[in-house]
mmCIF file of C-alpha atoms in Angstrom:
data_model
loop_
_atom_site.group_PDB
_atom_site.id
_atom_site.type_symbol
_atom_site.label_atom_id
_atom_site.label_comp_id
_atom_site.label_asym_id
_atom_site.label_seq_id
_atom_site.Cartn_x
_atom_site.Cartn_y
_atom_site.Cartn_z
ATOM 1 C CA UNK A 30 22.400 36.370 -42.035
ATOM 2 C CA UNK A 31 18.906 35.927 -40.516
ATOM 3 C CA UNK A 32 18.411 32.603 -42.297
ATOM 4 C CA UNK A 33 21.234 30.900 -40.370
ATOM 5 C CA UNK A 34 20.143 32.397 -37.063
ATOM 6 C CA UNK A 35 16.502 31.502 -37.572
ATOM 7 C CA UNK A 36 17.227 27.926 -38.687
ATOM 8 C CA UNK A 37 19.239 27.322 -35.523
ATOM 9 C CA UNK A 38 16.146 27.742 -33.326
ATOM 10 C CA UNK A 39 13.436 26.161 -35.493
ATOM 11 C CA UNK A 40 11.697 22.928 -34.524
ATOM 12 C CA UNK A 41 12.286 20.076 -36.949
ATOM 13 C CA UNK A 42 9.753 19.313 -39.700
ATOM 14 C CA UNK A 43 9.270 15.843 -38.197
ATOM 15 C CA UNK A 44 8.217 17.354 -34.863
ATOM 16 C CA UNK A 45 5.731 19.665 -36.560
ATOM 17 C CA UNK A 46 4.311 16.884 -38.740
ATOM 18 C CA UNK A 47 3.595 14.846 -35.583
ATOM 19 C CA UNK A 48 0.885 17.328 -34.540
ATOM 20 C CA UNK A 49 -2.265 15.247 -35.065
ATOM 21 C CA UNK A 50 -4.477 18.208 -35.873
ATOM 22 C CA UNK A 51 -2.365 18.923 -38.959
ATOM 23 C CA UNK A 52 -3.399 15.576 -40.456
ATOM 24 C CA UNK A 53 -6.507 17.298 -41.801
ATOM 25 C CA UNK A 54 -4.236 19.047 -44.324
ATOM 26 C CA UNK A 55 -3.072 15.697 -45.702
ATOM 27 C CA UNK A 56 -0.719 16.147 -48.654
ATOM 28 C CA UNK A 57 -0.715 19.946 -48.311
ATOM 29 C CA UNK A 58 2.008 19.473 -45.683
ATOM 30 C CA UNK A 59 4.283 18.253 -48.484
ATOM 31 C CA UNK A 60 4.333 21.775 -49.960
ATOM 32 C CA UNK A 61 7.968 22.877 -50.018
ATOM 33 C CA UNK A 62 7.067 26.465 -49.131
ATOM 34 C CA UNK A 63 6.009 25.334 -45.655
ATOM 35 C CA UNK A 64 9.509 24.087 -44.892
ATOM 36 C CA UNK A 65 11.732 26.321 -47.061
ATOM 37 C CA UNK A 66 13.161 29.401 -45.390
ATOM 38 C CA UNK A 67 13.404 32.482 -47.575
ATOM 39 C CA UNK A 68 12.475 36.139 -47.130
ATOM 40 C CA UNK A 69 8.863 35.666 -48.219
ATOM 41 C CA UNK A 70 8.191 32.637 -46.035
ATOM 42 C CA UNK A 71 10.009 34.142 -43.035
ATOM 43 C CA UNK A 72 8.178 37.460 -43.044
ATOM 44 C CA UNK A 73 4.833 35.679 -43.429
ATOM 45 C CA UNK A 74 5.702 33.276 -40.628
ATOM 46 C CA UNK A 75 6.613 36.215 -38.392
ATOM 47 C CA UNK A 76 3.232 37.790 -39.117
ATOM 48 C CA UNK A 77 1.329 34.580 -38.365
ATOM 49 C CA UNK A 78 3.351 33.535 -35.311
ATOM 50 C CA UNK A 79 3.396 36.963 -33.686
ATOM 51 C CA UNK A 80 -0.342 37.387 -34.202
ATOM 52 C CA UNK A 81 -1.155 34.137 -32.413
ATOM 53 C CA UNK A 82 1.411 34.809 -29.664
ATOM 54 C CA UNK A 83 -0.815 37.664 -28.459
ATOM 55 C CA UNK A 84 -4.053 35.641 -28.409
ATOM 56 C CA UNK A 85 -5.200 34.470 -24.951
ATOM 57 C CA UNK A 86 -6.066 30.995 -26.198
ATOM 58 C CA UNK A 87 -4.824 27.539 -25.379
ATOM 59 C CA UNK A 88 -3.144 25.660 -28.232
ATOM 60 C CA UNK A 89 -1.741 28.774 -29.912
ATOM 61 C CA UNK A 90 0.784 26.633 -31.784
ATOM 62 C CA UNK A 91 -2.016 24.683 -33.434
ATOM 63 C CA UNK A 92 -3.785 27.860 -34.555
ATOM 64 C CA UNK A 93 -0.505 29.246 -35.862
ATOM 65 C CA UNK A 94 0.140 26.050 -37.819
ATOM 66 C CA UNK A 95 -3.411 26.027 -39.173
ATOM 67 C CA UNK A 96 -2.935 29.574 -40.446
ATOM 68 C CA UNK A 97 0.562 28.959 -41.846
ATOM 69 C CA UNK A 98 -0.596 26.211 -44.212
ATOM 70 C CA UNK A 99 -3.104 28.208 -46.316
ATOM 71 C CA UNK A 100 -0.800 31.247 -46.357
ATOM 72 C CA UNK A 101 2.088 28.965 -47.421
ATOM 73 C CA UNK A 102 4.603 30.452 -44.986
ATOM 74 C CA UNK A 103 7.325 28.688 -43.010
ATOM 75 C CA UNK A 104 5.453 26.368 -40.674
ATOM 76 C CA UNK A 105 8.176 25.664 -38.069
ATOM 77 C CA UNK A 106 8.980 29.367 -37.721
ATOM 78 C CA UNK A 107 5.349 30.402 -37.296
ATOM 79 C CA UNK A 108 4.873 27.708 -34.632
ATOM 80 C CA UNK A 109 8.109 28.617 -32.813
ATOM 81 C CA UNK A 110 7.267 32.325 -32.647
ATOM 82 C CA UNK A 111 4.160 31.580 -30.604
ATOM 83 C CA UNK A 112 6.473 30.764 -27.697
ATOM 84 C CA UNK A 113 7.105 34.465 -27.212
ATOM 85 C CA UNK A 114 4.062 34.158 -24.999
ATOM 86 C CA UNK A 115 5.076 31.654 -22.372
ATOM 87 C CA UNK A 116 4.235 31.265 -18.682
ATOM 88 C CA UNK A 117 6.803 33.951 -17.805
ATOM 89 C CA UNK A 118 5.707 36.570 -20.337
ATOM 90 C CA UNK A 119 1.948 35.935 -20.454
ATOM 91 C CA UNK A 120 0.975 37.899 -17.333
ATOM 92 C CA UNK A 121 2.760 41.021 -18.563
ATOM 93 C CA UNK A 122 1.534 40.651 -22.141
ATOM 94 C CA UNK A 123 -2.095 40.093 -21.216
ATOM 95 C CA UNK A 124 -2.130 42.833 -18.600
ATOM 96 C CA UNK A 125 -0.784 45.233 -21.228
ATOM 97 C CA UNK A 126 -3.483 44.037 -23.636
ATOM 98 C CA UNK A 127 -6.132 44.541 -20.968
ATOM 99 C CA UNK A 128 -4.933 48.096 -20.284
ATOM 100 C CA UNK A 129 -4.928 48.908 -24.000
ATOM 101 C CA UNK A 130 -8.422 47.448 -24.304
ATOM 102 C CA UNK A 131 -9.734 49.588 -21.423
ATOM 103 C CA UNK A 132 -8.317 52.716 -23.056
ATOM 104 C CA UNK A 133 -9.755 51.874 -26.483
ATOM 105 C CA UNK A 134 -13.177 50.896 -25.117
ATOM 106 C CA UNK A 135 -13.116 53.670 -22.479
ATOM 107 C CA UNK A 136 -13.972 51.101 -19.811
ATOM 108 C CA UNK A 137 -13.008 51.483 -16.152
ATOM 109 C CA UNK A 138 -10.156 49.117 -15.201
ATOM 110 C CA UNK A 139 -11.055 46.239 -12.891
ATOM 111 C CA UNK A 140 -8.749 44.128 -10.684
ATOM 112 C CA UNK A 141 -6.657 41.851 -12.902
ATOM 113 C CA UNK A 142 -4.887 38.807 -11.471
ATOM 114 C CA UNK A 143 -3.581 36.530 -14.228
ATOM 115 C CA UNK A 144 -3.626 32.772 -13.797
ATOM 116 C CA UNK A 145 -2.538 30.325 -16.495
ATOM 117 C CA UNK A 146 -5.607 28.083 -16.321
ATOM 118 C CA UNK A 147 -8.797 27.375 -18.248
ATOM 119 C CA UNK A 148 -10.821 28.279 -15.163
ATOM 120 C CA UNK A 149 -9.281 31.778 -15.045
ATOM 121 C CA UNK A 150 -9.771 32.211 -18.783
ATOM 122 C CA UNK A 151 -13.483 31.360 -18.680
ATOM 123 C CA UNK A 152 -14.146 33.347 -15.501
ATOM 124 C CA UNK A 153 -12.241 36.412 -16.670
ATOM 125 C CA UNK A 154 -14.083 36.535 -19.989
ATOM 126 C CA UNK A 155 -17.214 37.529 -18.042
ATOM 127 C CA UNK A 156 -15.518 40.411 -16.228
ATOM 128 C CA UNK A 157 -12.580 41.634 -18.285
ATOM 129 C CA UNK A 158 -13.210 39.808 -21.552
ATOM 130 C CA UNK A 159 -14.046 42.676 -23.897
ATOM 131 C CA UNK A 160 -11.064 44.885 -23.011
ATOM 132 C CA UNK A 161 -8.705 41.893 -22.914
ATOM 133 C CA UNK A 162 -9.783 40.531 -26.312
ATOM 134 C CA UNK A 163 -9.770 44.023 -27.858
ATOM 135 C CA UNK A 164 -6.245 44.690 -26.573
ATOM 136 C CA UNK A 165 -5.040 41.244 -27.656
ATOM 137 C CA UNK A 166 -6.395 41.725 -31.167
ATOM 138 C CA UNK A 167 -4.811 45.182 -31.437
ATOM 139 C CA UNK A 168 -1.455 43.950 -30.114
ATOM 140 C CA UNK A 169 -1.603 40.827 -32.299
ATOM 141 C CA UNK A 170 -2.276 42.850 -35.431
ATOM 142 C CA UNK A 171 0.390 45.422 -34.511
ATOM 143 C CA UNK A 172 3.014 42.780 -33.696
ATOM 144 C CA UNK A 173 2.144 40.955 -36.885
ATOM 145 C CA UNK A 174 2.631 44.038 -39.063
ATOM 146 C CA UNK A 175 5.783 45.176 -37.261
ATOM 147 C CA UNK A 176 7.260 41.652 -37.373
ATOM 148 C CA UNK A 177 6.479 41.303 -41.077
ATOM 149 C CA UNK A 178 8.241 44.528 -42.050
ATOM 150 C CA UNK A 179 11.054 44.191 -39.482
ATOM 151 C CA UNK A 180 12.137 40.743 -40.697
ATOM 152 C CA UNK A 181 11.856 41.901 -44.303
ATOM 153 C CA UNK A 182 14.084 44.900 -43.542
ATOM 154 C CA UNK A 183 16.591 42.796 -41.569
ATOM 155 C CA UNK A 184 16.715 40.207 -44.340
ATOM 156 C CA UNK A 185 17.382 42.866 -46.985
ATOM 157 C CA UNK A 186 19.978 44.535 -44.760
ATOM 158 C CA UNK A 187 21.864 41.280 -44.262
ATOM 159 C CA UNK A 188 21.895 40.642 -48.023
ATOM 160 C CA UNK A 189 23.294 44.141 -48.629
ATOM 161 C CA UNK A 190 25.969 43.590 -45.971
ATOM 162 C CA UNK A 191 26.908 40.279 -47.539
ATOM 163 C CA UNK A 192 27.171 41.829 -51.009
ATOM 164 C CA UNK A 193 29.231 44.722 -49.657
ATOM 165 C CA UNK A 194 31.596 42.326 -47.886
ATOM 166 C CA UNK A 195 32.049 40.330 -51.109
ATOM 167 C CA UNK A 196 32.675 43.521 -53.067
ATOM 168 C CA UNK A 197 35.291 44.704 -50.556
ATOM 169 C CA UNK A 198 37.071 41.326 -50.700
ATOM 170 C CA UNK A 199 37.003 41.475 -54.490
ATOM 171 C CA UNK A 200 38.548 44.981 -54.471
ATOM 172 C CA UNK A 201 41.224 43.888 -52.003
ATOM 173 C CA UNK A 202 42.161 40.886 -54.145
ATOM 174 C CA UNK A 203 42.303 43.093 -57.242
ATOM 175 C CA UNK A 204 44.534 45.622 -55.448
ATOM 176 C CA UNK A 205 46.915 42.885 -54.246
ATOM 177 C CA UNK A 206 47.198 41.033 -57.553
ATOM 178 C CA UNK A 207 50.129 42.081 -59.756
ATOM 179 C CA UNK A 208 49.295 43.933 -62.969
ATOM 180 C CA UNK A 209 49.556 41.944 -66.207
#
């Protein structure tokens, strides 16, 4: 079931609550929906986390957490999903976003050498900023929508499988039990 698999990889609530920026939410962090894992909170967390994973910003986890609180989705899951974009995947992800942005804006491609630094981010915004941001927004929105519906479908599928397995076990027990 997705719930067991997801819970295995989630950061602990204590670790999330230690993020100083989240103190501005005060008692809102005590909302059970932020920590409970069900289909609704998981699909929303996938939407939030996957959106911010595609944004070329520092502190993506903070933005994901800030968005998870008002939407009342699973906070640890939304923060963990941001790590899809990590130092290994960022160059490929952002280059893809840049290419998509050049196609959408019909802009000529320019040389693109990714560097994981603030200096590169500020310098590149002058040259490749519009296509990069456009592509990142499109990919973030797309990943968010796909993630939302994919986790919902997987969750429903696992529930159906579980019910079918219980039904089969029930039928087997009934067939093996002696008639009265």
